[in-house]
Amino acid sequence: MFNAPKIILASLVLTLIPACSSELSPEEQAILDARIAEETKPTNMIAVLQENPDLSTASILIGLSGVGAEMQDNGPYTAFVATNEAFNKIDAQRLSELLSADDKAELKSIAEYGLVKGNMTAADIAKAISDGGGTASIPTFGGGTIKASMDGDTITLEDGAGNKAHVTKADVTSSNGTMHIVDNLLMPK
C-alpha cells in the first residue's frame, strides 16, 4: 500500500526546498533591507525630531518645556521647527537663560508658538495663502498667530514679534503630524 522509497525520496526533496530558498538574491536582499530600515525609523514627531542632529536645540527646548511629553502620542500636529543654526542667531546668554530657567512658562510659550493643531502639508499652507489673497493666518497651539505668505516658491512665516522665517525643508512626516524646518526661531510677541 505504501511505497517507502517514494515517501523517503519525497521527504528528502521537501527538506531541501527550504534550504535552497532561504538564500535571497541581491535584489530580494535589498528589498528586505529597505523594509527593515523603514520599520525601524522613528515614528512620532518627537522621535523624528530627536533623530535629526540639526534639530538638537529644538529637541532640547521642546523636551525641557514639557510640550514634548504632551505631544508624544497625541495629534495630529504641524510643527515649524528651527534649526540649530537658527538658534545660534539668538544671543548665547539669552539662549542659556531660556534653557536653564526654573520657570518653564516662557520656554513652553515658545515651544507652543511653533506648534499648530492639525496636519498641514506645504501644499495645504500654499493653498491657504492663495485662498487668502496672498497671506494666511495660522493659529498656533499657544494661542498666537503665524502669518504665512509666499516668497517665490518658498513659504515665509512671520511671528508675533515681526520676525520672518523661511521653510527650508517642508513635509517631514511622522505618525502624528508634519514638521516644516525653518531658518529662524518663531517667537510669540
CSV table of C-alpha atoms in Angstrom, one decimal:
chain,number,residue,atom,x,y,z
A,1,MET,CA,0.0,0.0,0.0
A,2,PHE,CA,2.7,2.5,0.9
A,3,ASN,CA,5.8,2.8,-1.3
A,4,ALA,CA,8.5,3.5,1.3
A,5,PRO,CA,11.3,4.6,-1.2
A,6,LYS,CA,9.0,7.2,-2.8
A,7,ILE,CA,8.0,8.6,0.6
A,8,ILE,CA,11.6,8.8,1.7
A,9,LEU,CA,12.6,10.5,-1.6
A,10,ALA,CA,9.6,12.9,-1.3
A,11,SER,CA,10.6,13.8,2.3
A,12,LEU,CA,14.2,14.4,1.3
A,13,VAL,CA,13.2,16.7,-1.5
A,14,LEU,CA,10.8,18.6,0.7
A,15,THR,CA,13.5,19.2,3.3
A,16,LEU,CA,15.9,20.5,0.7
A,17,ILE,CA,13.4,23.1,-0.7
A,18,PRO,CA,13.5,25.5,2.3
A,19,ALA,CA,17.3,25.2,2.4
A,20,CYS,CA,17.6,26.2,-1.3
A,21,SER,CA,15.0,29.0,-1.0
A,22,SER,CA,16.5,30.6,2.2
A,23,GLU,CA,19.2,32.4,0.2
A,24,LEU,CA,18.0,35.7,-1.2
A,25,SER,CA,19.1,37.3,-4.4
A,26,PRO,CA,20.8,40.7,-4.2
A,27,GLU,CA,17.6,42.3,-5.3
A,28,GLU,CA,15.5,40.5,-2.7
A,29,GLN,CA,18.0,41.3,0.0
A,30,ALA,CA,17.9,45.0,-1.0
A,31,ILE,CA,14.1,44.9,-0.7
A,32,LEU,CA,14.2,43.2,2.7
A,33,ASP,CA,16.9,45.7,4.0
A,34,ALA,CA,14.7,48.6,2.8
A,35,ARG,CA,11.7,47.2,4.6
A,36,ILE,CA,13.6,46.6,7.8
A,37,ALA,CA,15.1,50.2,7.7
A,38,GLU,CA,11.6,51.6,7.1
A,39,GLU,CA,10.2,49.7,10.1
A,40,THR,CA,12.9,50.8,12.4
A,41,LYS,CA,12.6,54.5,11.6
A,42,PRO,CA,11.3,56.8,14.3
A,43,THR,CA,7.5,57.2,14.0
A,44,ASN,CA,6.1,60.0,16.1
A,45,MET,CA,7.1,63.7,15.8
A,46,ILE,CA,9.3,63.7,18.9
A,47,ALA,CA,11.3,60.7,17.7
A,48,VAL,CA,11.8,62.1,14.2
A,49,LEU,CA,12.9,65.4,15.8
A,50,GLN,CA,15.4,63.6,18.1
A,51,GLU,CA,16.7,61.6,15.2
A,52,ASN,CA,17.9,64.8,13.3
A,53,PRO,CA,21.2,66.2,14.7
A,54,ASP,CA,20.5,69.6,13.0
A,55,LEU,CA,17.4,70.0,15.3
A,56,SER,CA,19.0,69.1,18.6
A,57,THR,CA,18.5,72.5,20.2
A,58,ALA,CA,14.8,72.5,19.3
A,59,SER,CA,14.6,69.0,20.7
A,60,ILE,CA,16.1,70.1,24.0
A,61,LEU,CA,13.8,73.2,24.1
A,62,ILE,CA,10.7,71.1,23.5
A,63,GLY,CA,11.7,68.5,26.0
A,64,LEU,CA,12.5,70.9,28.8
A,65,SER,CA,9.3,72.9,28.2
A,66,GLY,CA,7.1,69.8,28.8
A,67,VAL,CA,5.5,70.2,25.4
A,68,GLY,CA,7.3,67.1,24.1
A,69,ALA,CA,5.6,64.9,26.6
A,70,GLU,CA,2.2,66.3,25.7
A,71,MET,CA,2.6,65.8,22.0
A,72,GLN,CA,4.5,62.5,22.0
A,73,ASP,CA,1.5,60.3,21.0
A,74,ASN,CA,-1.2,62.9,20.5
A,75,GLY,CA,-2.0,64.8,17.4
A,76,PRO,CA,-2.1,65.4,14.6
A,77,TYR,CA,0.1,68.5,14.7
A,78,THR,CA,2.0,70.7,12.4
A,79,ALA,CA,5.3,72.0,13.8
A,80,PHE,CA,7.6,74.7,12.5
A,81,VAL,CA,11.0,73.7,13.9
A,82,ALA,CA,14.0,75.9,13.9
A,83,THR,CA,17.4,74.5,13.0
A,84,ASN,CA,20.4,74.7,15.4
A,85,GLU,CA,21.8,77.4,13.1
A,86,ALA,CA,18.6,79.4,13.7
A,87,PHE,CA,19.1,79.1,17.4
A,88,ASN,CA,22.6,80.3,17.0
A,89,LYS,CA,21.2,83.7,15.9
A,90,ILE,CA,19.9,84.2,19.4
A,91,ASP,CA,22.2,85.8,21.9
A,92,ALA,CA,24.1,83.0,23.6
A,93,GLN,CA,23.4,84.3,27.1
A,94,ARG,CA,19.7,84.6,26.3
A,95,LEU,CA,19.5,81.1,25.0
A,96,SER,CA,21.3,79.8,28.0
A,97,GLU,CA,18.8,81.6,30.3
A,98,LEU,CA,15.9,80.1,28.4
A,99,LEU,CA,17.3,76.6,28.6
A,100,SER,CA,18.3,76.7,32.3
A,101,ALA,CA,15.3,78.7,33.7
A,102,ASP,CA,13.4,77.3,36.6
A,103,ASP,CA,10.2,78.9,35.3
A,104,LYS,CA,9.4,77.0,32.1
A,105,ALA,CA,6.4,79.2,31.2
A,106,GLU,CA,8.4,81.3,28.6
A,107,LEU,CA,10.1,78.2,27.2
A,108,LYS,CA,6.7,76.5,26.9
A,109,SER,CA,5.2,79.5,25.2
A,110,ILE,CA,8.0,79.5,22.6
A,111,ALA,CA,7.6,75.7,22.0
A,112,GLU,CA,3.8,76.0,21.7
A,113,TYR,CA,4.1,79.0,19.3
A,114,GLY,CA,5.7,76.8,16.6
A,115,LEU,CA,3.0,74.1,17.0
A,116,VAL,CA,-0.3,74.0,15.2
A,117,LYS,CA,-3.2,71.7,15.8
A,118,GLY,CA,-4.0,69.6,12.7
A,119,ASN,CA,-1.8,68.3,9.9
A,120,MET,CA,-0.8,70.9,7.3
A,121,THR,CA,1.4,70.0,4.4
A,122,ALA,CA,3.3,72.6,2.4
A,123,ALA,CA,0.6,72.3,-0.2
A,124,ASP,CA,-2.1,73.0,2.4
A,125,ILE,CA,-0.3,76.1,3.6
A,126,ALA,CA,0.3,77.3,0.0
A,127,LYS,CA,-3.4,76.8,-0.7
A,128,ALA,CA,-4.4,78.7,2.4
A,129,ILE,CA,-2.1,81.6,1.3
A,130,SER,CA,-3.6,81.5,-2.2
A,131,ASP,CA,-7.2,81.4,-0.8
A,132,GLY,CA,-6.3,84.3,1.5
A,133,GLY,CA,-5.2,86.5,-1.4
A,134,GLY,CA,-1.5,86.2,-0.6
A,135,THR,CA,-1.4,85.7,3.1
A,136,ALA,CA,-2.8,83.2,5.6
A,137,SER,CA,-3.2,83.4,9.4
A,138,ILE,CA,-2.3,80.1,11.1
A,139,PRO,CA,-3.4,79.8,14.7
A,140,THR,CA,-0.8,78.3,17.0
A,141,PHE,CA,-1.2,75.8,19.8
A,142,GLY,CA,-0.2,78.6,22.3
A,143,GLY,CA,-2.9,81.0,21.2
A,144,GLY,CA,-0.8,83.1,18.8
A,145,THR,CA,-1.0,83.5,15.1
A,146,ILE,CA,1.7,82.9,12.4
A,147,LYS,CA,1.2,84.9,9.2
A,148,ALA,CA,2.2,82.9,6.1
A,149,SER,CA,3.0,84.2,2.6
A,150,MET,CA,4.9,83.1,-0.4
A,151,ASP,CA,8.3,84.5,-1.5
A,152,GLY,CA,8.6,82.9,-4.9
A,153,ASP,CA,8.3,79.1,-4.2
A,154,THR,CA,9.3,79.5,-0.6
A,155,ILE,CA,6.8,79.7,2.3
A,156,THR,CA,7.6,82.7,4.5
A,157,LEU,CA,6.3,82.9,8.1
A,158,GLU,CA,6.0,85.9,10.3
A,159,ASP,CA,5.8,85.5,14.0
A,160,GLY,CA,4.1,87.6,16.7
A,161,ALA,CA,7.3,89.7,17.1
A,162,GLY,CA,7.5,90.5,13.4
A,163,ASN,CA,10.4,88.2,12.7
A,164,LYS,CA,10.4,86.2,9.4
A,165,ALA,CA,11.4,82.6,8.8
A,166,HIS,CA,11.5,80.6,5.6
A,167,VAL,CA,10.6,77.0,5.3
A,168,THR,CA,13.9,75.4,4.2
A,169,LYS,CA,12.6,71.8,4.3
A,170,ALA,CA,8.9,71.0,4.1
A,171,ASP,CA,6.8,68.0,4.8
A,172,VAL,CA,8.9,65.9,7.2
A,173,THR,CA,6.3,63.4,8.1
A,174,SER,CA,5.6,61.4,11.3
A,175,SER,CA,2.9,59.3,12.7
A,176,ASN,CA,1.3,62.2,14.4
A,177,GLY,CA,1.9,65.1,12.1
A,178,THR,CA,4.1,67.1,9.8
A,179,MET,CA,7.2,69.2,10.5
A,180,HIS,CA,8.5,72.1,8.5
A,181,ILE,CA,12.1,73.1,9.1
A,182,VAL,CA,12.6,76.9,9.3
A,183,ASP,CA,15.7,79.1,9.2
A,184,ASN,CA,14.6,81.4,12.1
A,185,LEU,CA,13.0,80.8,15.5
A,186,LEU,CA,9.4,81.8,15.6
A,187,MET,CA,8.6,83.7,18.8
A,188,PRO,CA,5.4,84.9,20.4
A,189,LYS,CA,5.0,88.7,20.9
